Amino acid sequence: MNPEVGVVARCDNVHAECPVWSSDEKRLYWTDIESRKLWRLDPESNESHSWDMPEKVCAIGFRASGGLLIAFESGLSFYDLASGEQHRLHTVEANLPSTRLNDGRCDRNGRFVVGGFDEDAGGASGVYSLGRDLEIRE
């Protein structure tokens, strides 16, 4: 078996992370942290699209009610791609200026779990869980 690997989207990402498949849309989303962009690829047409974000976008999750949960560098927000409207849920590690949120995913219980990253020290800071009650726990 010799699988072929090829480029499907030439997007010149600086720091691509957090690929997430939308089974509803049948599209792939990912972040470009340093460029402050969120990307989407339609594998059917090979067309990609990006949105400029207000700050570094580090991880995403899909909401059952529509829209996204985004882990921005400074905290967690609900975000609507169509309108650009953001609703901040929690600011995280505001007392630690060299940290940002990093990669995250939803677990099987519906919690969004995301880690923090210290850009100066090059290591983890905290790990956070956002529950269905929208409370955040370290």
mmCIF file of C-alpha atoms in Angstrom:
data_model
loop_
_atom_site.group_PDB
_atom_site.id
_atom_site.type_symbol
_atom_site.label_atom_id
_atom_site.label_comp_id
_atom_site.label_asym_id
_atom_site.label_seq_id
_atom_site.Cartn_x
_atom_site.Cartn_y
_atom_site.Cartn_z
ATOM 1 C CA MET A 1 0.000 0.000 0.000
ATOM 2 C CA ASN A 2 1.489 3.315 -1.128
ATOM 3 C CA PRO A 3 -0.800 6.187 -0.150
ATOM 4 C CA GLU A 4 -0.391 9.430 -2.054
ATOM 5 C CA VAL A 5 0.104 12.671 -0.184
ATOM 6 C CA GLY A 6 -0.658 15.939 -1.924
ATOM 7 C CA VAL A 7 -1.464 19.582 -1.310
ATOM 8 C CA VAL A 8 -5.196 20.288 -1.390
ATOM 9 C CA ALA A 9 -5.095 23.950 -0.286
ATOM 10 C CA ARG A 10 -2.286 26.408 -0.865
ATOM 11 C CA CYS A 11 -2.972 28.822 1.955
ATOM 12 C CA ASP A 12 0.501 29.865 3.166
ATOM 13 C CA ASN A 13 -0.343 29.301 6.820
ATOM 14 C CA VAL A 14 2.203 30.477 9.361
ATOM 15 C CA HIS A 15 1.094 28.205 12.229
ATOM 16 C CA ALA A 16 -1.732 25.879 11.224
ATOM 17 C CA GLU A 17 -3.355 23.814 13.977
ATOM 18 C CA CYS A 18 -6.566 22.287 15.254
ATOM 19 C CA PRO A 19 -8.119 20.630 12.194
ATOM 20 C CA VAL A 20 -11.788 19.863 12.860
ATOM 21 C CA TRP A 21 -14.189 18.132 10.470
ATOM 22 C CA SER A 22 -17.757 19.426 10.254
ATOM 23 C CA SER A 23 -19.873 16.373 9.460
ATOM 24 C CA ASP A 24 -22.915 18.650 8.971
ATOM 25 C CA GLU A 25 -21.187 20.787 6.339
ATOM 26 C CA LYS A 26 -18.760 18.123 5.113
ATOM 27 C CA ARG A 27 -15.960 20.667 5.355
ATOM 28 C CA LEU A 28 -12.640 20.882 7.177
ATOM 29 C CA TYR A 29 -11.870 23.816 9.453
ATOM 30 C CA TRP A 30 -8.497 24.746 10.948
ATOM 31 C CA THR A 31 -6.739 27.684 12.563
ATOM 32 C CA ASP A 32 -3.716 29.708 11.535
ATOM 33 C CA ILE A 33 -2.776 31.000 14.948
ATOM 34 C CA GLU A 34 -0.085 33.550 14.051
ATOM 35 C CA SER A 35 -1.998 34.988 11.077
ATOM 36 C CA ARG A 36 -5.176 35.329 13.165
ATOM 37 C CA LYS A 37 -7.234 33.425 10.600
ATOM 38 C CA LEU A 38 -9.804 30.665 10.606
ATOM 39 C CA TRP A 39 -9.849 28.494 7.477
ATOM 40 C CA ARG A 40 -12.392 26.196 5.845
ATOM 41 C CA LEU A 41 -11.867 23.725 2.995
ATOM 42 C CA ASP A 42 -14.579 22.176 0.849
ATOM 43 C CA PRO A 43 -12.980 18.900 -0.319
ATOM 44 C CA GLU A 44 -15.641 18.454 -2.989
ATOM 45 C CA SER A 45 -14.599 21.617 -4.866
ATOM 46 C CA ASN A 46 -11.102 22.061 -3.321
ATOM 47 C CA GLU A 47 -12.090 25.649 -2.529
ATOM 48 C CA SER A 48 -10.832 27.197 0.673
ATOM 49 C CA HIS A 49 -11.962 30.322 2.498
ATOM 50 C CA SER A 50 -10.518 32.230 5.437
ATOM 51 C CA TRP A 51 -11.853 34.711 7.958
ATOM 52 C CA ASP A 52 -9.747 37.336 9.710
ATOM 53 C CA MET A 53 -10.165 37.065 13.459
ATOM 54 C CA PRO A 54 -9.859 39.812 16.091
ATOM 55 C CA GLU A 55 -6.979 38.010 17.821
ATOM 56 C CA LYS A 56 -5.078 34.732 17.581
ATOM 57 C CA VAL A 57 -7.546 31.900 17.072
ATOM 58 C CA CYS A 58 -6.206 28.728 18.672
ATOM 59 C CA ALA A 59 -8.972 26.092 18.658
ATOM 60 C CA ILE A 60 -12.601 25.711 17.630
ATOM 61 C CA GLY A 61 -15.642 23.619 18.401
ATOM 62 C CA PHE A 62 -19.022 23.446 16.692
ATOM 63 C CA ARG A 63 -22.125 24.412 18.669
ATOM 64 C CA ALA A 64 -25.256 22.271 18.393
ATOM 65 C CA SER A 65 -27.289 25.488 18.040
ATOM 66 C CA GLY A 66 -25.050 26.794 15.246
ATOM 67 C CA GLY A 67 -21.970 28.932 15.233
ATOM 68 C CA LEU A 68 -18.651 28.188 16.847
ATOM 69 C CA LEU A 69 -16.987 28.095 20.209
ATOM 70 C CA ILE A 70 -13.560 29.642 19.674
ATOM 71 C CA ALA A 71 -10.546 29.527 21.958
ATOM 72 C CA PHE A 72 -8.946 32.874 21.202
ATOM 73 C CA GLU A 73 -5.567 33.679 22.696
ATOM 74 C CA SER A 74 -7.195 35.509 25.617
ATOM 75 C CA GLY A 75 -10.302 33.434 26.267
ATOM 76 C CA LEU A 76 -13.357 31.523 25.106
ATOM 77 C CA SER A 77 -16.101 33.051 22.957
ATOM 78 C CA PHE A 78 -19.146 32.081 20.983
ATOM 79 C CA TYR A 79 -18.624 33.305 17.419
ATOM 80 C CA ASP A 80 -20.908 33.670 14.398
ATOM 81 C CA LEU A 81 -18.991 33.493 11.094
ATOM 82 C CA ALA A 82 -21.785 35.094 9.063
ATOM 83 C CA SER A 83 -22.030 38.250 11.172
ATOM 84 C CA GLY A 84 -18.619 38.319 12.866
ATOM 85 C CA GLU A 85 -20.447 38.696 16.179
ATOM 86 C CA GLN A 86 -18.517 37.522 19.220
ATOM 87 C CA HIS A 87 -19.875 36.824 22.705
ATOM 88 C CA ARG A 88 -17.088 36.468 25.291
ATOM 89 C CA LEU A 89 -17.734 33.681 27.801
ATOM 90 C CA HIS A 90 -14.495 33.685 29.793
ATOM 91 C CA THR A 91 -11.186 35.503 29.789
ATOM 92 C CA VAL A 92 -8.391 33.077 30.680
ATOM 93 C CA GLU A 93 -5.012 33.739 32.332
ATOM 94 C CA ALA A 94 -5.320 37.533 32.109
ATOM 95 C CA ASN A 95 -2.752 37.741 34.913
ATOM 96 C CA LEU A 96 -0.185 35.862 32.785
ATOM 97 C CA PRO A 97 0.647 38.141 29.825
ATOM 98 C CA SER A 98 2.965 35.694 28.032
ATOM 99 C CA THR A 99 0.365 32.920 27.821
ATOM 100 C CA ARG A 100 -2.390 32.159 25.360
ATOM 101 C CA LEU A 101 -4.878 29.368 24.860
ATOM 102 C CA ASN A 102 -3.714 26.592 22.563
ATOM 103 C CA ASP A 103 -5.164 23.422 21.052
ATOM 104 C CA GLY A 104 -8.529 22.171 22.293
ATOM 105 C CA ARG A 105 -11.322 19.704 21.542
ATOM 106 C CA CYS A 106 -14.717 18.582 22.769
ATOM 107 C CA ASP A 107 -14.674 15.450 24.894
ATOM 108 C CA ARG A 108 -17.294 12.702 24.774
ATOM 109 C CA ASN A 109 -19.297 14.402 27.549
ATOM 110 C CA GLY A 110 -19.688 17.633 25.574
ATOM 111 C CA ARG A 111 -17.081 19.624 27.487
ATOM 112 C CA PHE A 112 -14.603 21.766 25.566
ATOM 113 C CA VAL A 113 -11.115 21.120 26.911
ATOM 114 C CA VAL A 114 -8.304 23.518 25.992
ATOM 115 C CA GLY A 115 -4.728 23.956 27.133
ATOM 116 C CA GLY A 116 -2.796 27.104 27.800
ATOM 117 C CA PHE A 117 0.663 27.783 26.374
ATOM 118 C CA ASP A 118 3.399 30.078 27.701
ATOM 119 C CA GLU A 119 5.011 31.619 24.622
ATOM 120 C CA ASP A 120 8.009 32.953 26.589
ATOM 121 C CA ALA A 121 8.814 29.737 28.477
ATOM 122 C CA GLY A 122 7.697 27.418 25.654
ATOM 123 C CA GLY A 123 5.552 25.156 27.803
ATOM 124 C CA ALA A 124 2.083 24.517 29.104
ATOM 125 C CA SER A 125 0.382 26.849 31.548
ATOM 126 C CA GLY A 126 -3.066 25.510 32.526
ATOM 127 C CA VAL A 127 -5.714 23.133 31.190
ATOM 128 C CA TYR A 128 -9.318 24.301 31.187
ATOM 129 C CA SER A 129 -12.680 22.633 30.740
ATOM 130 C CA LEU A 130 -15.827 24.486 29.681
ATOM 131 C CA GLY A 131 -18.871 22.505 30.759
ATOM 132 C CA ARG A 132 -22.362 22.427 29.342
ATOM 133 C CA ASP A 133 -23.267 24.875 32.133
ATOM 134 C CA LEU A 134 -20.743 27.292 30.516
ATOM 135 C CA GLU A 135 -18.692 27.324 33.716
ATOM 136 C CA ILE A 136 -14.942 27.027 33.266
ATOM 137 C CA ARG A 137 -12.779 24.844 35.488
ATOM 138 C CA GLU A 138 -8.988 24.704 35.632
#
